Coordinates of C-alpha atoms in Angstrom, one line a residue:
M1 CA -0.8 -7.3 -17.9
K2 CA -3.4 -6.3 -15.3
V3 CA -3.2 -8.3 -12.1
A4 CA -5.9 -8.5 -9.3
G5 CA -6.5 -10.4 -6.2
A6 CA -9.7 -12.2 -4.9
P7 CA -11.0 -12.8 -1.4
I8 CA -11.2 -16.5 -2.0
T9 CA -7.4 -16.6 -1.9
W10 CA -7.8 -15.4 1.7
G11 CA -10.4 -18.1 2.5
V12 CA -13.5 -16.0 1.9
S13 CA -16.1 -18.2 0.1
E14 CA -19.7 -17.9 -0.8
L15 CA -20.4 -21.3 0.6
P16 CA -21.7 -21.4 4.2
G17 CA -19.6 -23.4 6.6
W18 CA -16.6 -23.1 4.3
G19 CA -14.3 -21.9 7.1
Y20 CA -13.0 -18.9 9.0
R21 CA -13.4 -15.6 7.2
M22 CA -10.7 -13.1 7.6
P23 CA -12.0 -9.5 8.1
P24 CA -12.0 -7.3 5.0
E25 CA -9.6 -4.7 6.5
R26 CA -6.8 -7.3 6.8
V27 CA -7.5 -8.9 3.4
L28 CA -7.5 -5.7 1.5
T29 CA -4.4 -4.4 3.5
E30 CA -2.5 -7.5 2.6
M31 CA -3.6 -7.3 -1.1
A32 CA -2.3 -3.8 -1.3
S33 CA 1.0 -4.7 0.5
L34 CA 1.7 -7.1 -2.3
G35 CA 1.4 -4.4 -4.9
L36 CA -1.9 -5.6 -6.3
E37 CA -4.0 -2.8 -7.7
A38 CA -7.4 -4.4 -7.8
T39 CA -9.7 -7.0 -6.3
E40 CA -12.8 -9.0 -7.1
L41 CA -15.9 -8.4 -4.9
G42 CA -16.1 -11.6 -3.0
P43 CA -19.3 -13.2 -1.8
P44 CA -22.5 -11.2 -1.1
G45 CA -22.2 -9.3 2.1
Y46 CA -18.4 -9.6 2.6
L47 CA -17.7 -6.1 1.3
P48 CA -20.2 -3.3 1.8
A49 CA -23.3 -3.4 -0.3
G50 CA -23.6 0.4 -0.4
P51 CA -21.7 1.8 -3.4
G52 CA -20.4 4.8 -1.5
E53 CA -19.2 2.7 1.4
L54 CA -17.7 0.1 -1.0
R55 CA -15.8 2.7 -2.9
A56 CA -14.5 4.4 0.2
L57 CA -13.2 1.2 1.6
L58 CA -11.4 0.3 -1.7
D59 CA -10.1 3.8 -2.0
R60 CA -8.6 3.7 1.5
H61 CA -6.6 0.7 0.4
R62 CA -5.8 2.1 -3.0
L63 CA -7.6 -0.7 -4.8
R64 CA -10.1 -0.8 -7.5
L65 CA -12.9 -3.2 -8.1
V66 CA -12.7 -5.2 -11.4
A67 CA -15.3 -8.0 -11.2
G68 CA -17.5 -10.1 -9.0
F69 CA -18.4 -13.8 -9.0
L70 CA -22.0 -15.0 -8.7
A71 CA -23.1 -18.7 -8.7
T72 CA -26.8 -19.0 -9.2
V73 CA -29.3 -21.6 -10.5
L74 CA -29.9 -20.9 -14.2
H75 CA -31.5 -24.1 -15.5
D76 CA -34.6 -24.4 -13.2
G77 CA -37.8 -23.2 -14.7
G78 CA -39.2 -22.7 -11.2
R79 CA -36.6 -20.1 -10.3
S80 CA -36.1 -16.6 -11.7
P81 CA -32.5 -15.5 -11.2
G82 CA -32.9 -12.2 -13.0
E83 CA -33.4 -10.1 -9.9
E84 CA -30.3 -11.6 -8.2
I85 CA -28.2 -11.0 -11.3
D86 CA -29.4 -7.5 -11.7
R87 CA -28.6 -6.7 -8.0
Q88 CA -25.1 -8.0 -8.4
A89 CA -24.5 -6.2 -11.7
A90 CA -25.8 -2.9 -10.2
L91 CA -23.3 -3.1 -7.2
L92 CA -20.4 -4.1 -9.5
A93 CA -21.1 -1.2 -11.8
A94 CA -21.5 1.3 -8.9
G95 CA -18.2 0.0 -7.5
G96 CA -16.4 0.6 -10.8
A97 CA -16.1 -3.0 -12.0
S98 CA -16.2 -4.0 -15.6
V99 CA -17.1 -7.7 -15.6
L100 CA -19.8 -9.9 -14.1
V101 CA -18.6 -13.4 -13.6
L102 CA -21.5 -16.0 -13.6
A103 CA -21.6 -19.7 -12.8
A104 CA -24.5 -22.1 -13.3
A105 CA -25.0 -23.5 -9.8
F106 CA -27.0 -26.5 -8.7
P107 CA -29.2 -25.9 -5.6
G108 CA -27.4 -26.6 -2.3
D109 CA -24.4 -25.4 -0.5
T110 CA -21.6 -27.5 -2.0
Y111 CA -19.5 -27.7 -5.2
D112 CA -19.7 -31.5 -5.2
P113 CA -20.9 -33.1 -8.5
G114 CA -24.6 -32.8 -9.2
A115 CA -26.9 -34.4 -11.7
S116 CA -26.5 -33.8 -15.4
L117 CA -28.9 -31.4 -17.1
G118 CA -31.6 -32.6 -19.4
P119 CA -32.2 -31.1 -22.9
D120 CA -34.8 -28.7 -21.8
E121 CA -32.6 -27.6 -18.9
W122 CA -29.8 -26.9 -21.3
V123 CA -32.1 -24.7 -23.4
R124 CA -33.2 -22.8 -20.4
L125 CA -29.6 -22.3 -19.2
V126 CA -28.6 -20.8 -22.5
E127 CA -31.7 -18.6 -22.6
R128 CA -30.9 -17.4 -19.0
L129 CA -27.4 -16.6 -20.1
E130 CA -28.7 -14.5 -22.9
E131 CA -30.9 -12.6 -20.4
A132 CA -27.9 -12.2 -18.0
G133 CA -25.8 -10.8 -20.9
G134 CA -28.5 -8.2 -21.4
I135 CA -28.6 -7.3 -17.8
A136 CA -24.8 -7.0 -17.7
R137 CA -24.8 -4.7 -20.7
R138 CA -27.5 -2.4 -19.2
H139 CA -25.2 -1.8 -16.4
G140 CA -22.2 -1.3 -18.6
L141 CA -20.6 -4.6 -17.8
E142 CA -19.4 -7.6 -19.8
L143 CA -20.6 -11.1 -18.8
A144 CA -18.1 -13.8 -18.4
F145 CA -19.4 -17.3 -17.8
H146 CA -17.4 -19.4 -15.4
P147 CA -17.2 -23.2 -15.9
H148 CA -16.8 -24.4 -12.3
A149 CA -16.5 -27.7 -10.4
G150 CA -19.8 -29.0 -9.0
T151 CA -22.0 -26.8 -11.3
A152 CA -24.1 -27.5 -14.4
V153 CA -21.1 -26.6 -16.6
A154 CA -18.1 -28.4 -15.2
S155 CA -16.7 -31.0 -17.6
A156 CA -15.0 -30.8 -21.0
H157 CA -18.2 -32.1 -22.6
H158 CA -20.3 -29.3 -20.8
V159 CA -17.9 -26.6 -21.9
E160 CA -17.9 -27.7 -25.5
R161 CA -21.7 -27.9 -25.5
L162 CA -22.0 -24.4 -24.0
L163 CA -19.6 -22.9 -26.6
Q164 CA -21.5 -24.5 -29.4
T165 CA -25.0 -23.5 -28.2
S166 CA -24.3 -19.9 -27.0
Q167 CA -22.3 -16.9 -27.7
V168 CA -21.5 -16.1 -24.1
G169 CA -18.0 -14.8 -23.2
L170 CA -15.9 -16.9 -20.8
C171 CA -14.1 -16.6 -17.6
L172 CA -11.1 -18.8 -18.2
D173 CA -10.3 -20.4 -14.8
T174 CA -7.3 -22.6 -15.3
G175 CA -7.9 -24.6 -12.2
H176 CA -11.6 -25.4 -12.7
L177 CA -11.1 -26.2 -16.4
F178 CA -8.3 -28.6 -15.4
L179 CA -10.6 -30.3 -12.9
G180 CA -13.2 -30.7 -15.7
G181 CA -10.7 -32.4 -18.0
V182 CA -10.1 -29.3 -20.2
D183 CA -6.6 -28.2 -21.2
P184 CA -6.8 -24.4 -20.5
A185 CA -4.1 -23.5 -23.0
A186 CA -5.9 -25.4 -25.8
L187 CA -9.2 -23.8 -24.8
A188 CA -7.6 -20.4 -24.9
R189 CA -6.4 -21.1 -28.4
W190 CA -9.8 -22.4 -29.6
V191 CA -12.1 -19.7 -28.2
G192 CA -9.9 -16.8 -28.9
G193 CA -11.7 -13.5 -28.4
R194 CA -14.5 -15.0 -26.3
V195 CA -12.3 -14.9 -23.1
R196 CA -13.5 -11.9 -21.1
H197 CA -11.8 -12.6 -17.8
V198 CA -9.1 -14.9 -16.4
H199 CA -8.8 -16.6 -13.0
I200 CA -5.3 -18.1 -12.9
K201 CA -4.8 -21.0 -10.5
D202 CA -2.4 -23.9 -10.1
V203 CA -3.6 -27.4 -9.1
S204 CA -2.2 -30.4 -7.4
A205 CA -2.9 -33.3 -9.8
A206 CA -2.6 -35.9 -7.0
I207 CA -5.3 -34.3 -4.9
A208 CA -7.4 -33.7 -8.0
Q209 CA -7.3 -37.5 -8.6
R210 CA -8.6 -38.1 -5.1
L211 CA -11.5 -35.7 -5.8
H212 CA -12.3 -37.5 -9.1
R213 CA -12.2 -40.9 -7.4
G214 CA -14.7 -39.7 -4.8
E215 CA -12.2 -40.0 -2.0
A216 CA -12.7 -36.5 -0.9
S217 CA -15.4 -33.8 -1.2
Y218 CA -14.6 -30.6 -3.0
A219 CA -14.3 -28.7 0.3
Q220 CA -12.1 -31.4 1.8
A221 CA -9.9 -31.4 -1.3
V222 CA -9.4 -27.6 -1.0
H223 CA -8.6 -28.1 2.7
D224 CA -6.0 -30.6 1.7
G225 CA -4.3 -28.3 -0.8
L226 CA -6.0 -28.9 -4.1
Y227 CA -5.0 -25.4 -5.2
T228 CA -1.4 -24.5 -4.8
P229 CA 0.6 -21.3 -5.2
L230 CA 1.3 -20.6 -8.8
G231 CA 4.2 -22.7 -10.0
A232 CA 3.9 -25.2 -7.2
G233 CA 1.3 -27.3 -8.9
D234 CA 0.9 -29.3 -12.2
L235 CA -0.4 -26.9 -14.7
D236 CA 1.5 -25.4 -17.6
L237 CA 0.6 -21.8 -16.9
E238 CA 3.3 -20.4 -19.2
A239 CA 1.4 -22.2 -22.1
V240 CA -1.9 -20.6 -21.0
L241 CA -0.4 -17.1 -20.9
S242 CA 1.3 -17.7 -24.3
R243 CA -2.0 -18.7 -25.9
L244 CA -3.8 -15.8 -24.4
R245 CA -1.2 -13.3 -25.7
E246 CA -1.6 -14.8 -29.1
T247 CA -5.3 -14.2 -29.1
G248 CA -4.8 -10.6 -28.0
Y249 CA -6.4 -10.9 -24.5
D250 CA -5.9 -7.6 -22.6
G251 CA -8.2 -8.1 -19.6
W252 CA -7.5 -8.9 -16.0
F253 CA -5.6 -11.8 -14.6
V254 CA -7.0 -12.6 -11.1
L255 CA -4.6 -14.6 -9.0
E256 CA -6.7 -17.2 -7.2
Q257 CA -5.7 -19.9 -4.8
D258 CA -9.0 -21.1 -3.2
T259 CA -8.3 -21.6 0.4
A260 CA -10.2 -22.7 3.5
L261 CA -9.0 -21.5 7.0
T262 CA -9.8 -22.6 10.5
S263 CA -8.6 -19.5 12.3
E264 CA -7.0 -16.1 11.9
P265 CA -3.4 -16.5 10.5
A266 CA -0.4 -15.1 12.3
P267 CA 0.8 -11.7 10.9
D268 CA 2.5 -12.0 7.5
A269 CA 1.6 -15.7 7.4
G270 CA -1.1 -17.8 5.8
P271 CA -2.8 -16.6 2.6
V272 CA -0.6 -13.6 2.1
A273 CA 2.6 -15.7 2.0
S274 CA 1.0 -18.0 -0.6
A275 CA -0.2 -15.0 -2.6
R276 CA 3.2 -13.5 -2.5
Q277 CA 4.7 -16.7 -3.9
S278 CA 2.1 -16.7 -6.7
L279 CA 2.7 -13.1 -7.6
D280 CA 6.5 -13.6 -7.7
Y281 CA 6.0 -16.6 -10.0
F282 CA 3.6 -14.7 -12.3
R283 CA 6.1 -11.9 -12.5
R284 CA 8.9 -14.3 -13.5
I285 CA 6.9 -16.0 -16.3
T286 CA 5.6 -12.7 -17.7
G287 CA 9.0 -10.9 -17.5
G288 CA 7.5 -8.5 -15.0
R289 CA 5.0 -7.2 -17.6
W290 CA 2.2 -6.5 -15.2
S291 CA 0.6 -3.3 -14.1
R292 CA 1.5 -1.5 -10.8
R293 CA 0.2 1.7 -9.5

C-alpha cells in the first residue's frame, strides 16, 4: 500500500481566510520525518509553480509528488475552466504526479452548502468532466473526481447521479462521502475499478451532526475537530480498506485530516502529532503493508 501526506493535514487550504499556513519547509520536513514517501501538491501557490524548483524542493525532502486537488466551477456556462485545469495538469505532470483530483465547486470562498444544479447544469458538468479527462490524459495523468462537502456533488443522491451519467474515475474521500450520507465501504464495493485515488479520513459523527443541523459552518466544524486522527472518529475504515482490496485497488492512500490553525505549532506538536497517530493506526489495520523508502 502506497501512503502519502497532504498539506491540508497541516492546515494548508485553498480557501482564503482558512487560517495560519505553516511554511512548506516545515510541512515537508515533518512529512518525511514520519516516513511518508510522497505528498499531494496543496493549493495553488503553496509549493513552487516552476517544475524545476518544485522537483528540487521535493527531492531535498526525499518526497515525490503523487496528485493535486483542484476545486473549480464546472456547471456554469459563463465560465470556461479548461485553461485552469490544463495549467494544474501541466504542473502536476512536470512534478511527476500521476493523478489530477477535481471537485465541482460553487462560486465563492466556502464549502458551505450551495444551491442544487438544474438539469442543464448537470449536463454541462458531465461534459466538462469529459473535457477534463481529455486534458488529464494529454498530460499523462488520470482524472479522479472528488465528491466534496459544499460543492455541486456532495450528497449520496449527487454521487449516484454522477456515476450513472458519466464514466469519470473517482477520488474516494472517506470523510466527505460520510458527510454526504454515503457509506464509503459500500461505494468502494459498488464502483469497483472506478476508484483512481483515495483520501482516507476519519470523522466525528457528533460534529458532523452539528454541521448538518446548520449549527456550524463547514470551516467552524473543521476548527471544532470535525476530522479526527484515523481511528479516533466514527468511520469503519477497516471495512473501506477491505472493500478496496477486494476490488484490486493499487493506487495511493492519502492520509488527510483537514485542519485549521491559528498560529505556528510548537516543535513536534500540532499536525505532525495527529499525522503520526493516523499513520500508526493505518499501519496497524493494514498489518504494516505500506510502502517505505
